[in-house]
Amino acid sequence: MPNSLKILETKEGIQWRNFHYAHAKLQMTTRTSTFLVAFGTGILTSYQFNSPTAVPSFVVSLLSVNSVILIALHAFSVIIGTCLLPNFQVAKEEYVAPQEGQTKMNAVPSFSPHEQYSRFIKASQRISNVFGLLIFLLEVPLVAWVKFWDVSQTACIACTAITIPIMALFVIFIWYFNLKYKTHIYHTRQILIDEVEEEYKSRSQESLHVIHNFNQVHQMPKIVSRRHSLDANFRPGSPPCHLEMKFHSQPSLTLETVFEE
């Protein structure tokens, strides 16, 4: 694995990954909500009714209430993005992409909101991508009922008949996608945990091996002289002396020392 990819697996790398992920989610939800707020506001301000009209009053009431809910939900999501995105932009300036030979990354700035305001980011995403889109899909048949009631009620029924299975498929897709996404996150975290566990076992075995060799080296050796015994009065010029060091655990280990002038 390249060194630049190894850095991304460190604590700082994972923090920056979470930061960029939260930033991308907030940007996408803000853009989606901005578009849908403009759509709902356009319906309320620019829609014109036929006069006189045979549209039931409860249908008009449903359209107005649904439009207000649509605008309110997505406006709340836009407000969250408006408050947090500037902090993300400032914190993003501190990010430096890892280079070859680099051993450490800069930590995420403490003023970054991706952890402290993670609940607001998740709420913005759910409001914009789940509840807001459901309300938007419900808005379409209501507009069709109000728009085409005086022209053709069959068109209104057809629009409703098409919208209902689409909304059902949308709910099923959200449930299935959420399930697969959580499964993917679980397997990814499990792989990381297994890698850390394997590395821990490998390091433990290496440590035990080093400690075992260290204990063997520091055992008291038994030194037996083969030719001449060494004493405190050893003089230069004596004939070469061969020593044999016998360890309790390695009797075959020998050490030859040669003394020359």
Short mmCIF file of C-alpha atoms in Angstrom, two decimals:
data_model
loop_
_atom_site.label_atom_id
_atom_site.label_comp_id
_atom_site.label_asym_id
_atom_site.label_seq_id
_atom_site.Cartn_x
_atom_site.Cartn_y
_atom_site.Cartn_z
CA MET A 1 0.00 0.00 0.00
CA PRO A 2 1.42 3.43 -0.89
CA ASN A 3 2.47 5.61 1.99
CA SER A 4 -0.12 8.26 1.05
CA LEU A 5 -2.89 5.68 1.45
CA LYS A 6 -1.53 4.49 4.78
CA ILE A 7 -1.73 8.05 6.10
CA LEU A 8 -5.46 8.10 5.31
CA GLU A 9 -5.92 5.18 7.73
CA THR A 10 -4.46 7.11 10.64
CA LYS A 11 -6.52 8.98 13.21
CA GLU A 12 -6.09 12.29 11.39
CA GLY A 13 -6.90 10.69 8.04
CA ILE A 14 -10.15 9.21 9.32
CA GLN A 15 -11.09 12.58 10.84
CA TRP A 16 -10.55 14.31 7.50
CA ARG A 17 -12.56 11.59 5.74
CA ASN A 18 -15.51 12.16 8.07
CA PHE A 19 -15.12 15.91 7.59
CA HIS A 20 -15.30 15.70 3.78
CA TYR A 21 -18.22 13.28 3.95
CA ALA A 22 -20.24 15.58 6.22
CA HIS A 23 -19.35 18.56 4.03
CA ALA A 24 -20.52 16.77 0.87
CA LYS A 25 -23.80 15.71 2.50
CA LEU A 26 -24.54 19.23 3.68
CA GLN A 27 -23.76 20.74 0.28
CA MET A 28 -26.01 18.28 -1.55
CA THR A 29 -28.95 18.68 0.82
CA THR A 30 -28.66 22.47 0.69
CA ARG A 31 -28.76 22.50 -3.11
CA THR A 32 -31.72 20.12 -3.24
CA SER A 33 -33.66 22.05 -0.61
CA THR A 34 -32.98 25.37 -2.32
CA PHE A 35 -34.46 24.07 -5.56
CA LEU A 36 -37.56 22.63 -3.87
CA VAL A 37 -38.14 25.78 -1.82
CA ALA A 38 -38.16 27.77 -5.03
CA PHE A 39 -40.58 25.25 -6.56
CA GLY A 40 -43.04 25.43 -3.65
CA THR A 41 -42.84 29.21 -3.47
CA GLY A 42 -43.52 29.44 -7.20
CA ILE A 43 -46.67 27.34 -6.85
CA LEU A 44 -48.09 29.58 -4.12
CA THR A 45 -47.24 32.88 -5.78
CA SER A 46 -47.65 32.31 -9.49
CA TYR A 47 -50.47 29.77 -9.75
CA GLN A 48 -53.66 31.14 -11.24
CA PHE A 49 -57.14 29.64 -10.80
CA ASN A 50 -59.92 29.66 -13.33
CA SER A 51 -62.82 31.83 -12.37
CA PRO A 52 -65.37 30.45 -11.81
CA THR A 53 -63.93 27.03 -10.94
CA ALA A 54 -65.42 23.72 -9.88
CA VAL A 55 -62.36 22.62 -7.90
CA PRO A 56 -63.45 21.45 -4.41
CA SER A 57 -62.27 23.72 -1.64
CA PHE A 58 -60.67 20.85 0.32
CA VAL A 59 -58.36 20.08 -2.65
CA VAL A 60 -57.21 23.69 -2.75
CA SER A 61 -56.72 23.57 1.01
CA LEU A 62 -54.62 20.40 0.71
CA LEU A 63 -52.48 22.02 -1.98
CA SER A 64 -51.85 25.13 0.10
CA VAL A 65 -51.07 23.17 3.28
CA ASN A 66 -48.77 20.77 1.43
CA SER A 67 -46.97 23.66 -0.26
CA VAL A 68 -46.40 25.40 3.07
CA ILE A 69 -45.05 22.19 4.63
CA LEU A 70 -42.80 21.66 1.60
CA ILE A 71 -41.39 25.17 1.87
CA ALA A 72 -40.98 24.98 5.66
CA LEU A 73 -39.10 21.65 5.64
CA HIS A 74 -36.69 22.60 2.92
CA ALA A 75 -36.23 26.11 4.29
CA PHE A 76 -35.17 24.55 7.59
CA SER A 77 -32.65 22.40 5.71
CA VAL A 78 -31.35 25.46 3.85
CA ILE A 79 -30.96 27.35 7.13
CA ILE A 80 -28.82 24.55 8.58
CA GLY A 81 -26.62 24.57 5.50
CA THR A 82 -26.35 28.35 5.52
CA CYS A 83 -25.20 28.36 9.14
CA LEU A 84 -22.68 25.49 8.88
CA LEU A 85 -21.23 25.68 5.37
CA PRO A 86 -19.07 28.79 6.05
CA ASN A 87 -17.38 26.96 8.94
CA PHE A 88 -16.77 23.98 6.67
CA GLN A 89 -15.22 26.22 4.03
CA VAL A 90 -12.85 27.79 6.55
CA ALA A 91 -11.85 24.42 7.99
CA LYS A 92 -11.34 23.00 4.50
CA GLU A 93 -8.58 25.56 3.89
CA GLU A 94 -6.49 23.72 6.50
CA TYR A 95 -6.58 20.46 4.54
CA VAL A 96 -3.42 19.40 2.69
CA ALA A 97 -3.52 16.30 0.52
CA PRO A 98 -1.02 13.61 1.64
CA GLN A 99 2.16 13.38 -0.41
CA GLU A 100 4.64 10.57 -0.95
CA GLY A 101 7.09 10.37 1.92
CA GLN A 102 4.76 12.17 4.32
CA THR A 103 4.28 10.37 7.62
CA LYS A 104 1.65 12.51 9.32
CA MET A 105 -1.31 14.70 8.40
CA ASN A 106 -2.53 17.89 9.98
CA ALA A 107 -5.40 17.37 12.41
CA VAL A 108 -8.86 18.68 11.65
CA PRO A 109 -9.28 22.18 13.16
CA SER A 110 -11.12 22.25 16.45
CA PHE A 111 -13.66 24.75 15.12
CA SER A 112 -14.86 22.31 12.46
CA PRO A 113 -18.61 21.61 12.98
CA HIS A 114 -18.71 18.10 11.47
CA GLU A 115 -18.69 16.36 14.87
CA GLN A 116 -20.35 18.82 17.22
CA TYR A 117 -23.22 19.50 14.79
CA SER A 118 -23.45 16.02 13.30
CA ARG A 119 -27.07 15.69 14.47
CA PHE A 120 -28.05 18.84 12.60
CA ILE A 121 -26.33 17.55 9.46
CA LYS A 122 -28.19 14.23 9.69
CA ALA A 123 -31.47 16.03 10.34
CA SER A 124 -30.90 18.26 7.31
CA GLN A 125 -30.20 15.24 5.13
CA ARG A 126 -33.29 13.35 6.28
CA ILE A 127 -35.53 16.39 5.93
CA SER A 128 -34.30 17.16 2.43
CA ASN A 129 -33.88 13.66 1.01
CA VAL A 130 -36.68 11.75 2.73
CA PHE A 131 -39.55 13.83 4.11
CA GLY A 132 -39.03 16.72 1.72
CA LEU A 133 -39.04 14.50 -1.36
CA LEU A 134 -42.14 12.65 -0.15
CA ILE A 135 -43.94 15.96 0.29
CA PHE A 136 -42.72 16.99 -3.17
CA LEU A 137 -44.13 13.81 -4.74
CA LEU A 138 -47.44 14.49 -2.97
CA GLU A 139 -47.39 18.02 -4.36
CA VAL A 140 -47.49 16.81 -7.97
CA PRO A 141 -50.94 15.12 -7.92
CA LEU A 142 -52.41 17.98 -5.88
CA VAL A 143 -51.27 20.46 -8.51
CA ALA A 144 -52.73 18.20 -11.19
CA TRP A 145 -56.08 18.04 -9.40
CA VAL A 146 -56.31 21.81 -9.05
CA LYS A 147 -55.02 22.47 -12.55
CA PHE A 148 -56.99 19.89 -14.56
CA TRP A 149 -60.18 19.53 -12.49
CA ASP A 150 -62.14 21.84 -14.81
CA VAL A 151 -60.66 20.21 -17.92
CA SER A 152 -60.65 16.46 -17.23
CA GLN A 153 -61.10 14.62 -13.96
CA THR A 154 -59.75 11.51 -15.67
CA ALA A 155 -56.40 13.23 -15.98
CA CYS A 156 -56.45 13.92 -12.25
CA ILE A 157 -57.20 10.30 -11.43
CA ALA A 158 -54.51 9.08 -13.84
CA CYS A 159 -51.92 11.37 -12.24
CA THR A 160 -52.85 10.09 -8.79
CA ALA A 161 -52.74 6.47 -9.93
CA ILE A 162 -49.21 6.97 -11.25
CA THR A 163 -47.97 8.90 -8.22
CA ILE A 164 -49.10 6.36 -5.58
CA PRO A 165 -46.91 3.42 -6.80
CA ILE A 166 -44.02 5.82 -7.36
CA MET A 167 -44.25 6.96 -3.75
CA ALA A 168 -44.44 3.33 -2.62
CA LEU A 169 -41.33 2.49 -4.65
CA PHE A 170 -39.61 5.54 -3.21
CA VAL A 171 -40.27 4.41 0.36
CA ILE A 172 -39.13 0.86 -0.43
CA PHE A 173 -35.97 2.18 -2.09
CA ILE A 174 -35.15 4.35 0.93
CA TRP A 175 -35.61 1.39 3.27
CA TYR A 176 -33.55 -0.96 1.09
CA PHE A 177 -30.80 1.57 0.49
CA ASN A 178 -30.56 2.35 4.20
CA LEU A 179 -30.34 -1.37 4.99
CA LYS A 180 -27.61 -2.00 2.40
CA TYR A 181 -25.72 1.09 3.50
CA LYS A 182 -25.69 0.03 7.14
CA THR A 183 -24.61 -3.47 6.10
CA HIS A 184 -21.78 -1.98 4.06
CA ILE A 185 -20.67 0.18 6.99
CA TYR A 186 -20.76 -2.86 9.31
CA HIS A 187 -18.61 -4.99 6.99
CA THR A 188 -16.17 -2.12 6.43
CA ARG A 189 -15.75 -1.56 10.16
CA GLN A 190 -15.43 -5.32 10.70
CA ILE A 191 -12.60 -5.51 8.15
CA LEU A 192 -10.79 -2.67 9.91
CA ILE A 193 -11.25 -4.35 13.29
CA ASP A 194 -9.92 -7.65 11.90
CA GLU A 195 -6.87 -5.89 10.45
CA VAL A 196 -6.15 -4.18 13.76
CA GLU A 197 -6.57 -7.48 15.60
CA GLU A 198 -4.19 -9.28 13.24
CA GLU A 199 -1.63 -6.52 13.59
CA TYR A 200 -1.97 -6.65 17.37
CA LYS A 201 -1.40 -10.43 17.39
CA SER A 202 1.62 -10.08 15.11
CA ARG A 203 3.14 -7.36 17.28
CA SER A 204 2.48 -9.42 20.41
CA GLN A 205 4.22 -12.46 18.96
CA GLU A 206 7.20 -10.35 17.90
CA SER A 207 7.40 -8.81 21.37
CA LEU A 208 7.32 -12.23 23.03
CA HIS A 209 10.03 -13.49 20.67
CA VAL A 210 12.25 -10.48 21.45
CA ILE A 211 11.74 -10.91 25.21
CA HIS A 212 12.57 -14.63 24.95
CA ASN A 213 15.82 -13.95 23.08
CA PHE A 214 16.68 -11.17 25.51
CA ASN A 215 16.32 -13.55 28.46
CA GLN A 216 18.48 -16.15 26.73
CA VAL A 217 21.27 -13.67 25.99
CA HIS A 218 21.35 -12.45 29.60
CA GLN A 219 21.66 -15.89 31.16
CA MET A 220 24.86 -16.43 33.15
CA PRO A 221 27.29 -18.22 30.78
CA LYS A 222 29.67 -20.95 31.79
CA ILE A 223 33.06 -20.19 30.32
CA VAL A 224 35.54 -23.00 30.02
CA SER A 225 39.02 -22.41 28.74
CA ARG A 226 40.35 -24.93 26.20
CA ARG A 227 44.05 -23.99 26.00
CA HIS A 228 45.04 -21.48 28.61
CA SER A 229 43.18 -19.92 31.48
CA LEU A 230 42.95 -16.15 31.54
CA ASP A 231 43.92 -14.39 34.71
CA ALA A 232 44.55 -10.87 35.79
CA ASN A 233 48.24 -11.14 34.84
CA PHE A 234 47.61 -11.78 31.14
CA ARG A 235 50.41 -10.28 29.10
CA PRO A 236 50.41 -9.22 25.46
CA GLY A 237 52.28 -11.62 23.28
CA SER A 238 50.74 -14.72 24.78
CA PRO A 239 49.63 -17.40 22.32
CA PRO A 240 46.09 -17.20 20.97
CA CYS A 241 43.41 -18.15 23.41
CA HIS A 242 40.20 -19.95 22.41
CA LEU A 243 37.19 -19.58 24.66
CA GLU A 244 33.97 -21.55 24.60
CA MET A 245 30.84 -19.93 26.04
CA LYS A 246 28.25 -22.49 27.06
CA PHE A 247 24.69 -21.34 27.66
CA HIS A 248 22.09 -23.45 29.41
CA SER A 249 19.76 -23.16 26.45
CA GLN A 250 22.38 -23.18 23.65
CA PRO A 251 25.34 -25.47 24.54
CA SER A 252 26.62 -25.43 20.96
CA LEU A 253 27.31 -21.65 20.95
CA THR A 254 31.10 -20.97 20.89
CA LEU A 255 33.11 -17.77 21.01
CA GLU A 256 36.71 -17.66 19.84
CA THR A 257 38.87 -14.76 20.89
CA VAL A 258 42.31 -14.26 19.46
CA PHE A 259 44.75 -11.97 21.19
CA GLU A 260 47.58 -10.62 19.12
CA GLU A 261 50.18 -8.04 19.66
#
